[in-house]
Tab-separated table of C-alpha atoms in Angstrom:
chain	number	residue	atom	x	y	z
A	10	UNK	CA	213.899	65.549	111.458
A	11	UNK	CA	215.860	67.265	114.173
A	12	UNK	CA	217.786	64.027	114.583
A	13	UNK	CA	220.790	65.357	112.688
A	14	UNK	CA	221.593	67.977	115.290
A	15	UNK	CA	221.506	65.522	118.197
A	16	UNK	CA	224.692	64.223	119.740
A	17	UNK	CA	225.797	60.618	119.285
A	18	UNK	CA	224.899	59.899	122.891
A	19	UNK	CA	221.398	61.331	122.554
A	20	UNK	CA	220.686	59.316	119.410
A	21	UNK	CA	221.906	56.242	121.216
A	22	UNK	CA	219.595	57.053	124.127
A	23	UNK	CA	216.632	57.488	121.763
A	24	UNK	CA	217.308	54.151	120.071
A	25	UNK	CA	217.520	52.449	123.433
A	26	UNK	CA	214.240	53.973	124.483
A	27	UNK	CA	212.522	52.893	121.284
A	28	UNK	CA	213.892	49.383	121.685
A	29	UNK	CA	212.681	49.076	125.249
A	30	UNK	CA	209.188	50.202	124.275
A	31	UNK	CA	209.183	47.702	121.390
A	32	UNK	CA	210.238	45.010	123.841
A	33	UNK	CA	207.302	45.763	126.141
A	34	UNK	CA	204.841	45.600	123.254
A	35	UNK	CA	206.420	42.420	121.953
A	36	UNK	CA	206.113	40.765	125.345
A	37	UNK	CA	202.511	41.922	125.769
A	38	UNK	CA	201.439	40.386	122.471
A	39	UNK	CA	203.640	37.352	123.026
A	40	UNK	CA	201.981	36.702	126.377
A	41	UNK	CA	198.522	36.777	124.785
A	42	UNK	CA	199.545	34.459	121.958
A	43	UNK	CA	201.195	32.074	124.410
A	44	UNK	CA	198.107	32.038	126.612
A	45	UNK	CA	195.780	31.326	123.674
A	46	UNK	CA	198.141	28.667	122.353
A	47	UNK	CA	198.369	26.952	125.726
A	48	UNK	CA	194.591	27.070	126.089
A	49	UNK	CA	194.064	25.582	122.618
A	50	UNK	CA	196.692	22.868	123.016
A	51	UNK	CA	195.614	21.835	126.496
A	52	UNK	CA	192.118	21.087	125.180
A	53	UNK	CA	193.479	19.337	122.055
A	54	UNK	CA	195.744	17.051	124.101
A	55	UNK	CA	193.042	16.402	126.651
A	56	UNK	CA	194.768	18.078	129.619
A	57	UNK	CA	191.601	20.070	130.139
A	58	UNK	CA	188.005	19.359	129.170
A	59	UNK	CA	186.986	21.661	126.331
A	60	UNK	CA	183.363	21.243	127.388
A	61	UNK	CA	184.184	22.986	130.684
A	62	UNK	CA	186.832	25.527	129.683
A	63	UNK	CA	186.027	25.978	125.976
A	64	UNK	CA	188.943	26.855	123.666
A	65	UNK	CA	189.961	29.583	121.221
A	66	UNK	CA	188.973	27.535	118.181
A	67	UNK	CA	185.571	26.687	119.669
A	68	UNK	CA	185.039	30.365	120.469
A	69	UNK	CA	185.787	31.315	116.871
A	70	UNK	CA	183.304	28.662	115.766
A	71	UNK	CA	180.715	30.080	118.170
A	72	UNK	CA	181.216	33.572	116.777
A	73	UNK	CA	180.711	32.074	113.300
A	74	UNK	CA	177.487	30.375	114.367
A	75	UNK	CA	176.139	33.519	115.994
A	76	UNK	CA	177.036	35.478	112.886
A	77	UNK	CA	175.290	33.022	110.585
A	78	UNK	CA	172.215	33.053	112.813
A	79	UNK	CA	172.299	36.830	112.466
A	80	UNK	CA	172.258	37.375	116.226
A	81	UNK	CA	175.917	38.328	116.844
A	82	UNK	CA	175.590	42.029	116.102
A	83	UNK	CA	172.097	42.089	117.534
A	84	UNK	CA	173.317	41.023	120.985
A	85	UNK	CA	176.400	43.249	120.810
A	86	UNK	CA	174.243	46.176	119.686
A	87	UNK	CA	171.706	45.736	122.474
A	88	UNK	CA	174.341	45.681	125.228
A	89	UNK	CA	176.431	48.442	123.680
A	90	UNK	CA	173.428	50.722	123.313
A	91	UNK	CA	172.265	50.100	126.880
A	92	UNK	CA	175.745	50.713	128.222
A	93	UNK	CA	176.398	53.873	126.244
A	94	UNK	CA	172.992	55.395	127.035
A	95	UNK	CA	173.376	54.514	130.718
A	96	UNK	CA	176.944	55.869	130.737
A	97	UNK	CA	175.963	59.141	129.083
A	98	UNK	CA	172.968	59.607	131.375
A	99	UNK	CA	175.009	58.849	134.505
A	100	UNK	CA	177.743	61.290	133.454
A	101	UNK	CA	175.364	64.101	132.465
A	102	UNK	CA	173.038	63.751	135.462
A	103	UNK	CA	175.951	63.165	137.842
A	104	UNK	CA	177.836	66.256	136.685
A	105	UNK	CA	174.672	68.349	136.929
A	106	UNK	CA	174.078	67.087	140.471
A	107	UNK	CA	177.716	67.783	141.415
A	108	UNK	CA	177.403	71.345	140.068
A	109	UNK	CA	174.271	71.871	142.112
A	110	UNK	CA	175.983	70.558	145.242
A	111	UNK	CA	178.974	72.833	144.594
A	112	UNK	CA	176.688	75.811	144.088
A	113	UNK	CA	174.735	75.377	147.307
A	114	UNK	CA	176.765	74.782	150.414
A	115	UNK	CA	173.606	74.101	152.404
A	116	UNK	CA	172.348	71.479	149.948
A	117	UNK	CA	175.736	69.758	149.957
A	118	UNK	CA	175.903	69.581	153.729
A	119	UNK	CA	172.312	68.303	153.971
A	120	UNK	CA	172.743	65.612	151.296
A	121	UNK	CA	176.260	64.429	152.181
A	122	UNK	CA	175.205	61.475	154.425
A	123	UNK	CA	172.613	60.338	151.855
A	124	UNK	CA	175.234	60.206	149.141
A	125	UNK	CA	177.601	58.261	151.384
A	126	UNK	CA	174.884	55.690	152.128
A	127	UNK	CA	173.837	55.407	148.468
A	128	UNK	CA	177.474	54.875	147.530
A	129	UNK	CA	177.863	52.049	150.050
A	130	UNK	CA	174.615	50.342	149.026
A	131	UNK	CA	175.122	47.374	146.655
A	132	UNK	CA	172.921	48.446	143.740
A	133	UNK	CA	172.038	44.824	142.882
A	134	UNK	CA	169.826	44.891	145.973
A	135	UNK	CA	167.515	47.197	144.033
A	136	UNK	CA	166.985	44.486	141.363
A	137	UNK	CA	163.418	43.499	142.290
A	138	UNK	CA	162.384	47.135	142.642
A	139	UNK	CA	163.796	47.972	139.227
A	140	UNK	CA	161.890	45.091	137.596
A	141	UNK	CA	158.644	46.313	139.158
A	142	UNK	CA	159.275	49.965	138.321
A	143	UNK	CA	160.797	49.683	134.857
A	144	UNK	CA	159.623	46.318	133.578
A	145	UNK	CA	161.912	43.713	132.093
A	146	UNK	CA	163.148	45.537	129.007
A	147	UNK	CA	166.073	47.757	128.144
A	148	UNK	CA	164.650	50.525	130.302
A	149	UNK	CA	165.413	48.525	133.454
A	150	UNK	CA	168.963	47.829	132.300
A	151	UNK	CA	169.672	51.464	131.476
A	152	UNK	CA	168.244	52.416	134.870
A	153	UNK	CA	170.554	49.918	136.581
A	154	UNK	CA	173.541	51.293	134.616
A	155	UNK	CA	172.701	54.831	135.690
A	156	UNK	CA	172.366	54.071	139.400
A	157	UNK	CA	175.575	52.036	139.427
A	158	UNK	CA	177.516	54.873	137.787
A	159	UNK	CA	175.973	58.108	138.955
A	160	UNK	CA	177.099	58.172	142.596
A	161	UNK	CA	180.763	57.833	141.722
A	162	UNK	CA	180.360	60.553	139.078
A	163	UNK	CA	178.815	62.900	141.644
A	164	UNK	CA	181.440	62.175	144.291
A	165	UNK	CA	184.449	62.491	142.002
A	166	UNK	CA	183.259	65.673	140.310
A	167	UNK	CA	182.236	67.323	143.578
A	168	UNK	CA	185.657	66.522	145.036
A	169	UNK	CA	187.280	68.049	141.953
A	170	UNK	CA	185.119	71.193	142.130
A	171	UNK	CA	185.851	71.652	145.829
A	172	UNK	CA	189.582	71.065	145.348
A	173	UNK	CA	189.932	74.172	143.176
A	174	UNK	CA	192.959	76.242	144.155
A	175	UNK	CA	191.973	78.635	146.972
A	176	UNK	CA	194.337	81.322	145.723
A	177	UNK	CA	192.840	81.297	142.248
A	178	UNK	CA	189.425	81.717	143.869
A	179	UNK	CA	190.834	84.628	145.870
A	180	UNK	CA	192.224	86.148	142.680
A	181	UNK	CA	188.879	85.979	140.901
A	182	UNK	CA	187.010	87.346	143.910
A	183	UNK	CA	189.439	90.256	144.128
A	184	UNK	CA	188.475	91.054	140.535
A	185	UNK	CA	184.859	91.107	141.659
A	186	UNK	CA	183.813	87.834	140.009
A	187	UNK	CA	180.347	86.467	140.775
A	188	UNK	CA	179.636	82.803	141.431
A	189	UNK	CA	178.634	82.059	137.866
A	190	UNK	CA	181.843	83.623	136.518
A	191	UNK	CA	183.908	81.627	138.997
A	192	UNK	CA	182.159	78.473	137.810
A	193	UNK	CA	182.660	79.228	134.141
A	194	UNK	CA	186.175	80.661	134.178
A	195	UNK	CA	187.795	78.555	136.888
A	196	UNK	CA	185.875	75.612	138.353
A	197	UNK	CA	184.891	73.912	135.098
A	198	UNK	CA	188.141	74.361	133.154
A	199	UNK	CA	190.299	73.378	136.121
A	200	UNK	CA	188.244	70.200	136.608
A	201	UNK	CA	188.780	68.946	133.062
A	202	UNK	CA	191.560	66.514	134.023
A	203	UNK	CA	189.448	65.100	136.869
A	204	UNK	CA	186.519	64.861	134.470
A	205	UNK	CA	188.461	62.487	132.244
A	206	UNK	CA	189.755	60.338	135.069
A	207	UNK	CA	186.136	60.152	136.270
A	208	UNK	CA	185.022	59.118	132.749
A	209	UNK	CA	187.479	56.226	132.806
A	210	UNK	CA	186.041	54.975	136.084
A	211	UNK	CA	182.497	55.537	134.799
A	212	UNK	CA	183.202	53.370	131.722
A	213	UNK	CA	183.944	50.421	133.984
A	214	UNK	CA	180.942	51.195	136.175
A	215	UNK	CA	178.525	51.332	133.266
A	216	UNK	CA	179.627	47.902	132.007
A	217	UNK	CA	179.090	46.531	135.504
A	218	UNK	CA	175.655	48.161	135.534
A	219	UNK	CA	174.510	46.967	132.140
A	220	UNK	CA	175.698	43.370	132.552
A	221	UNK	CA	174.242	43.222	136.072
A	222	UNK	CA	170.990	44.564	134.642
A	223	UNK	CA	170.988	41.920	131.914
A	224	UNK	CA	171.619	39.202	134.480
A	225	UNK	CA	168.469	40.234	136.287
A	226	UNK	CA	165.990	40.912	133.513
A	227	UNK	CA	167.050	40.724	129.904
A	228	UNK	CA	166.024	38.753	126.860
A	229	UNK	CA	168.937	39.932	124.728
A	230	UNK	CA	172.481	41.196	124.975
A	231	UNK	CA	175.862	39.803	125.983
A	232	UNK	CA	174.879	39.495	129.645
A	233	UNK	CA	171.869	37.500	128.541
A	234	UNK	CA	174.081	35.204	126.424
A	235	UNK	CA	176.319	34.597	129.436
A	236	UNK	CA	173.428	33.756	131.751
A	237	UNK	CA	171.692	31.643	129.104
A	238	UNK	CA	174.933	29.867	128.204
A	239	UNK	CA	175.516	29.072	131.873
A	240	UNK	CA	172.008	27.702	132.339
A	241	UNK	CA	172.193	25.340	129.352
A	242	UNK	CA	175.866	24.515	130.018
A	243	UNK	CA	177.110	25.993	126.746
A	244	UNK	CA	180.362	27.314	128.088
A	245	UNK	CA	181.569	28.165	124.589
A	246	UNK	CA	178.846	30.773	124.511
A	247	UNK	CA	179.760	32.070	127.988
A	248	UNK	CA	183.435	32.408	127.077
A	249	UNK	CA	182.726	33.967	123.693
A	250	UNK	CA	180.383	36.572	125.137
A	251	UNK	CA	182.910	37.351	127.907
A	252	UNK	CA	185.736	37.881	125.434
A	253	UNK	CA	183.562	40.136	123.247
A	254	UNK	CA	182.685	42.069	126.402
A	255	UNK	CA	186.395	42.506	127.174
A	256	UNK	CA	187.020	43.878	123.703
A	257	UNK	CA	184.089	46.303	123.859
A	258	UNK	CA	185.017	47.581	127.330
A	259	UNK	CA	188.625	48.085	126.230
A	260	UNK	CA	187.486	49.903	123.070
A	261	UNK	CA	185.293	52.244	125.083
A	262	UNK	CA	188.104	52.933	127.535
A	263	UNK	CA	190.550	53.730	124.763
A	264	UNK	CA	187.998	55.973	123.099
A	265	UNK	CA	187.773	58.020	126.321
A	266	UNK	CA	191.571	58.031	126.665
A	267	UNK	CA	191.883	59.273	123.077
A	268	UNK	CA	189.346	62.018	123.706
A	269	UNK	CA	191.365	63.046	126.744
A	270	UNK	CA	194.566	63.196	124.734
A	271	UNK	CA	192.906	65.489	122.206
A	272	UNK	CA	191.171	67.789	124.688
A	273	UNK	CA	193.552	67.977	127.663
A	274	UNK	CA	196.601	69.618	126.189
A	275	UNK	CA	197.601	72.361	128.551
A	276	UNK	CA	196.162	71.121	131.795
A	277	UNK	CA	199.552	70.155	133.232
A	278	UNK	CA	202.070	72.739	134.304
B	1	UNK	CA	198.680	117.399	149.844
B	2	UNK	CA	197.828	114.371	147.773
B	3	UNK	CA	194.598	112.490	148.141
B	4	UNK	CA	194.457	109.576	150.566
B	5	UNK	CA	193.342	106.800	148.288
B	6	UNK	CA	193.229	103.974	150.841
B	7	UNK	CA	192.433	104.542	154.519
B	8	UNK	CA	192.249	102.119	157.446
B	9	UNK	CA	190.526	103.802	160.365
B	10	UNK	CA	190.691	102.103	163.782
B	11	UNK	CA	190.133	98.677	162.216
B	12	UNK	CA	189.422	95.620	164.324
B	13	UNK	CA	188.977	92.179	162.796
B	14	UNK	CA	187.999	89.016	164.619
B	15	UNK	CA	188.495	85.597	163.049
B	16	UNK	CA	185.997	82.947	164.057
B	17	UNK	CA	186.651	79.219	164.095
B	18	UNK	CA	184.899	76.364	165.863
B	19	UNK	CA	187.617	76.391	168.535
B	20	UNK	CA	187.300	80.058	169.334
B	21	UNK	CA	188.029	83.544	168.114
B	22	UNK	CA	191.239	85.335	167.246
B	23	UNK	CA	191.650	89.072	167.171
B	24	UNK	CA	193.757	89.581	164.045
B	25	UNK	CA	193.998	93.361	164.157
B	26	UNK	CA	192.891	96.028	166.591
B	27	UNK	CA	193.151	99.847	166.474
B	28	UNK	CA	194.814	99.583	163.092
B	29	UNK	CA	194.984	102.965	161.363
B	30	UNK	CA	197.045	104.066	158.376
B	31	UNK	CA	196.539	105.500	154.930
B	32	UNK	CA	198.142	105.377	151.513
B	33	UNK	CA	198.383	108.465	149.335
B	34	UNK	CA	197.917	108.548	145.613
B	35	UNK	CA	201.070	107.565	143.736
B	36	UNK	CA	202.768	106.334	146.890
B	37	UNK	CA	204.522	102.963	147.282
B	38	UNK	CA	203.953	101.737	150.830
B	39	UNK	CA	205.410	98.524	152.265
B	40	UNK	CA	204.001	96.855	155.343
B	41	UNK	CA	206.195	94.485	157.336
B	42	UNK	CA	205.336	92.628	160.474
B	43	UNK	CA	206.318	89.603	162.542
B	44	UNK	CA	205.125	86.326	160.997
B	45	UNK	CA	201.555	85.417	161.805
B	46	UNK	CA	200.495	89.024	162.403
B	47	UNK	CA	197.748	88.747	159.800
B	48	UNK	CA	199.376	90.457	156.833
B	49	UNK	CA	197.244	88.692	154.254
B	50	UNK	CA	194.128	89.496	156.280
B	51	UNK	CA	195.032	93.119	155.843
B	52	UNK	CA	195.059	92.815	152.065
B	53	UNK	CA	191.724	90.979	152.106
B	54	UNK	CA	190.338	93.897	154.104
B	55	UNK	CA	191.795	96.397	151.641
B	56	UNK	CA	190.380	94.429	148.712
B	57	UNK	CA	186.950	94.423	150.317
B	58	UNK	CA	186.873	90.613	150.559
B	59	UNK	CA	186.519	90.865	154.344
B	60	UNK	CA	184.609	93.486	156.324
B	61	UNK	CA	186.094	94.772	159.567
B	62	UNK	CA	184.395	93.878	162.851
B	63	UNK	CA	184.896	97.479	163.956
B	64	UNK	CA	186.246	100.615	162.321
B	65	UNK	CA	186.274	101.247	158.609
B	66	UNK	CA	188.314	100.589	155.478
B	67	UNK	CA	187.859	103.117	152.692
B	68	UNK	CA	189.232	102.791	149.203
B	69	UNK	CA	188.554	105.600	146.737
B	70	UNK	CA	189.543	103.651	143.644
B	71	UNK	CA	189.569	100.203	142.119
B	72	UNK	CA	192.091	97.650	143.311
B	73	UNK	CA	194.284	95.066	141.631
B	74	UNK	CA	195.483	92.134	143.704
B	75	UNK	CA	198.774	90.353	143.016
B	76	UNK	CA	199.367	87.137	144.926
B	77	UNK	CA	202.430	85.201	146.067
B	78	UNK	CA	202.262	82.866	143.124
B	79	UNK	CA	201.398	84.022	139.614
B	80	UNK	CA	198.126	82.035	139.642
B	81	UNK	CA	198.046	82.081	135.854
B	82	UNK	CA	195.365	79.781	134.450
B	83	UNK	CA	197.256	76.971	132.736
B	84	UNK	CA	194.555	76.350	130.151
B	85	UNK	CA	194.661	79.939	128.911
B	86	UNK	CA	197.327	81.587	126.781
B	87	UNK	CA	199.247	84.495	128.307
B	88	UNK	CA	197.085	86.911	126.335
B	89	UNK	CA	193.879	85.288	127.545
B	90	UNK	CA	195.235	85.351	131.114
B	91	UNK	CA	195.924	89.048	130.812
B	92	UNK	CA	192.395	89.637	129.502
B	93	UNK	CA	190.874	87.787	132.484
B	94	UNK	CA	190.094	90.869	134.645
B	95	UNK	CA	188.556	92.563	131.601
B	96	UNK	CA	186.214	89.588	131.162
B	97	UNK	CA	185.327	89.429	134.858
B	98	UNK	CA	184.668	93.153	135.138
B	99	UNK	CA	182.848	93.037	131.783
B	100	UNK	CA	184.940	95.886	130.413
B	101	UNK	CA	186.434	93.899	127.559
B	102	UNK	CA	186.282	96.100	124.474
B	103	UNK	CA	188.494	96.459	121.437
B	104	UNK	CA	190.089	99.427	123.187
B	105	UNK	CA	190.773	97.895	126.633
B	106	UNK	CA	192.110	94.710	125.037
B	107	UNK	CA	194.382	96.745	122.803
B	108	UNK	CA	195.704	98.676	125.791
B	109	UNK	CA	196.334	95.492	127.768
B	110	UNK	CA	198.123	93.957	124.799
B	111	UNK	CA	200.272	97.086	124.396
B	112	UNK	CA	201.178	96.950	128.077
B	113	UNK	CA	202.294	93.332	127.637
B	114	UNK	CA	204.355	94.205	124.571
B	115	UNK	CA	205.886	97.246	126.286
B	116	UNK	CA	207.106	95.073	129.153
B	117	UNK	CA	208.587	92.296	127.081
B	118	UNK	CA	205.765	89.768	126.838
B	119	UNK	CA	205.020	90.441	123.173
B	120	UNK	CA	206.534	87.188	121.928
B	121	UNK	CA	204.708	85.126	124.537
B	122	UNK	CA	201.122	86.294	124.074
B	123	UNK	CA	200.134	83.047	122.356
B	124	UNK	CA	202.203	80.823	124.673
B	125	UNK	CA	200.819	78.906	127.594
B	126	UNK	CA	202.079	79.630	131.136
B	127	UNK	CA	203.915	76.292	131.296
B	128	UNK	CA	206.184	77.484	128.483
B	129	UNK	CA	207.389	80.528	130.471
B	130	UNK	CA	210.043	80.896	133.168
B	131	UNK	CA	209.037	81.762	136.723
B	132	UNK	CA	210.144	85.374	136.310
B	133	UNK	CA	208.232	85.825	133.059
B	134	UNK	CA	205.141	84.288	134.598
B	135	UNK	CA	205.245	86.727	137.509
B	136	UNK	CA	205.646	89.569	135.036
B	137	UNK	CA	202.574	88.287	133.175
B	138	UNK	CA	200.722	88.212	136.505
B	139	UNK	CA	201.587	91.880	137.031
B	140	UNK	CA	200.404	92.839	133.542
B	141	UNK	CA	197.180	90.927	134.240
B	142	UNK	CA	196.788	92.955	137.448
B	143	UNK	CA	197.393	96.190	135.527
B	144	UNK	CA	195.114	95.299	132.592
B	145	UNK	CA	191.971	96.580	134.265
B	146	UNK	CA	193.810	99.814	135.183
B	147	UNK	CA	193.417	99.592	138.960
B	148	UNK	CA	194.027	102.691	141.077
B	149	UNK	CA	195.716	100.753	143.874
B	150	UNK	CA	197.904	97.659	143.574
B	151	UNK	CA	197.874	95.236	146.477
B	152	UNK	CA	200.988	93.060	146.465
B	153	UNK	CA	201.009	89.997	148.711
B	154	UNK	CA	204.677	88.946	148.896
B	155	UNK	CA	204.669	88.646	145.124
B	156	UNK	CA	208.290	87.503	144.912
B	157	UNK	CA	208.446	84.949	147.709
B	158	UNK	CA	207.894	81.960	145.411
B	159	UNK	CA	210.858	82.822	143.167
B	160	UNK	CA	214.485	81.766	143.492
B	161	UNK	CA	216.914	84.440	144.640
B	162	UNK	CA	218.356	85.562	141.309
B	163	UNK	CA	214.970	85.653	139.570
B	164	UNK	CA	213.611	87.413	142.590
B	165	UNK	CA	216.028	90.343	142.392
B	166	UNK	CA	215.367	90.735	138.683
B	167	UNK	CA	211.598	90.487	138.977
B	168	UNK	CA	211.615	92.927	141.894
B	169	UNK	CA	213.364	95.433	139.660
B	170	UNK	CA	210.955	94.698	136.802
B	171	UNK	CA	207.888	95.136	138.935
B	172	UNK	CA	209.273	98.262	140.563
B	173	UNK	CA	210.068	99.820	137.164
B	174	UNK	CA	206.657	98.977	135.778
B	175	UNK	CA	204.750	100.292	138.804
B	176	UNK	CA	206.837	103.468	138.922
B	177	UNK	CA	206.565	104.177	135.223
B	178	UNK	CA	202.826	103.557	135.216
B	179	UNK	CA	202.572	105.881	138.228
B	180	UNK	CA	200.550	103.412	140.270
B	181	UNK	CA	199.777	103.493	143.971
B	182	UNK	CA	200.988	100.288	145.612
B	183	UNK	CA	200.653	98.574	148.964
B	184	UNK	CA	203.186	95.772	149.409
B	185	UNK	CA	202.924	93.289	152.230
B	186	UNK	CA	206.054	91.283	152.954
B	187	UNK	CA	208.069	89.607	155.667
B	188	UNK	CA	211.254	90.439	153.786
B	189	UNK	CA	212.819	93.604	155.221
B	190	UNK	CA	215.273	94.176	152.380
B	191	UNK	CA	212.484	93.865	149.838
B	192	UNK	CA	210.475	96.512	151.665
B	193	UNK	CA	213.467	98.882	151.785
B	194	UNK	CA	214.415	98.348	148.153
B	195	UNK	CA	210.897	99.047	146.852
B	196	UNK	CA	208.940	101.435	149.044
B	197	UNK	CA	208.666	105.160	149.674
B	198	UNK	CA	207.348	104.486	153.140
B	199	UNK	CA	207.552	101.446	155.421
B	200	UNK	CA	204.945	100.630	158.047
B	201	UNK	CA	205.962	98.211	160.812
B	202	UNK	CA	203.187	96.212	162.444
B	203	UNK	CA	203.131	94.678	165.920
B	204	UNK	CA	202.394	91.025	166.633
B	205	UNK	CA	198.730	89.970	166.913
B	206	UNK	CA	196.451	91.825	167.381
B	207	UNK	CA	198.277	93.865	164.751
B	208	UNK	CA	198.457	97.640	164.771
B	209	UNK	CA	200.982	100.142	163.497
B	210	UNK	CA	204.162	100.244	165.592
B	211	UNK	CA	206.290	102.563	163.435
B	212	UNK	CA	206.153	104.431	160.162
B	213	UNK	CA	209.271	105.487	158.262
B	214	UNK	CA	209.656	107.629	155.181
B	215	UNK	CA	212.735	106.130	153.577
B	216	UNK	CA	213.820	109.164	151.549
B	217	UNK	CA	215.940	107.420	148.919
B	218	UNK	CA	216.721	109.538	145.891
B	219	UNK	CA	216.627	106.572	143.532
B	220	UNK	CA	213.843	104.063	142.915
B	221	UNK	CA	215.907	101.251	141.347
B	222	UNK	CA	215.795	98.398	143.901
B	223	UNK	CA	219.238	97.098	142.911
B	224	UNK	CA	220.838	100.539	143.270
B	225	UNK	CA	219.139	101.015	146.611
B	226	UNK	CA	220.756	97.847	147.889
B	227	UNK	CA	224.154	99.458	147.200
B	228	UNK	CA	223.172	102.664	148.987
B	229	UNK	CA	224.807	103.510	152.349
B	230	UNK	CA	221.409	104.104	153.954
B	231	UNK	CA	220.208	100.584	153.101
B	232	UNK	CA	221.980	98.771	155.911
B	233	UNK	CA	220.988	101.473	158.369
B	234	UNK	CA	217.327	101.020	157.554
B	235	UNK	CA	217.731	97.252	157.645
B	236	UNK	CA	219.179	97.320	161.147
B	237	UNK	CA	216.496	99.663	162.447
B	238	UNK	CA	213.596	97.677	160.953
B	239	UNK	CA	215.111	94.391	162.104
B	240	UNK	CA	215.211	95.711	165.671
B	241	UNK	CA	211.680	97.047	165.469
B	242	UNK	CA	210.378	93.693	164.223
B	243	UNK	CA	212.063	91.805	167.036
B	244	UNK	CA	210.984	93.734	170.092
């Protein structure tokens, strides 16, 4: 460790910094524990009706039941697969569309108002159409996930492509670069940071899409459990599925953040 | 007489915007000889950068002609190094773009970098270098493809004063020792005097040549020139000519 060469003051500063970060983490976890404890106790002491608000212990029991029935991982798997496929498709198709719009100025100017309108349209309005076009299976849910996510992918990536430093473009053109070289050497690498911030937004969008899709059509998945639980007034099931959803969404977000940490090393000046 | 490597002949350029048109230059004629270091100064807003775009062939004149007998290398105000590339990869950029990257051209570019003090930084990223070093790397990148003419667009204006004097000397030494032809555009009179063989003074828009001066310094070192008796004389004259 370099620590030995640091001054007393600097070591003190480092300790203080470590302590303050430990404090933040401690408080974060403490808050969660406190919340769960309060929730549990308020149902035990009858301050709140466990039938209406469920409770941590009842949720654990529900997870146990689902596990024993063998449906826990089935439902998680269905939703996760739909979300990930929809997410990947939205990102790939959206980036391809953004590249096309960057490449052709005419195309971009022609399609701009259509994209704006599609962005403003609440995608849930397309529900009936999707059922008729794609049926009531996973295909419809993936389709819903894609249309919820793709517009934001296109808009964010196009903005990033168009925001490329004018002087760097000038530099490449003065070297005689063609459009494909400009794309490969400058536009794509300089948009990497924006790509990851777009991915983080797209993660959230694809969960919205897949759960919305399951609300409309599904026979399996976490969204289905939530709707079903609501219909038969099994709020334990609703709460359990929601919490699992939280965990999955967080995991996916952190996976993207980790990928960013590994790949975006020298993007900042 | 030496060959005229870059010639502007009665050049007119009109800029078009939705609001109207602007005549940036009109009846603009001058030339740069091989091996010469020419500085162009002009009142602000006289379209200096437009001139370099014309020279680089990125813009075509509305009237008249711009002829360049060799290849050009363009150095901008900021270093414009690509942050995701190492210094070496930045220097190789023009070789990749011009598709002349071979073992030999890469070796020559690398030697150029080592010769001018970038040897230890070839594997570093731009963010690890000081402003002066970065600008030096930008110059080596410009030189890597062995251009016949260097176009310099106020390449020191983004640096702080001390770095600026040092980098000016660096760049001057490198250009002189490589025997390159250079066209510098600047609004800084003292920079023009300390670097050039010849100074061209432009008028306000539409820009054309107002005066041309052969400076006639015996030394090329920009710092030594600043100590020279003639320096302040030239400064006064050019200052007056810019502010008519």
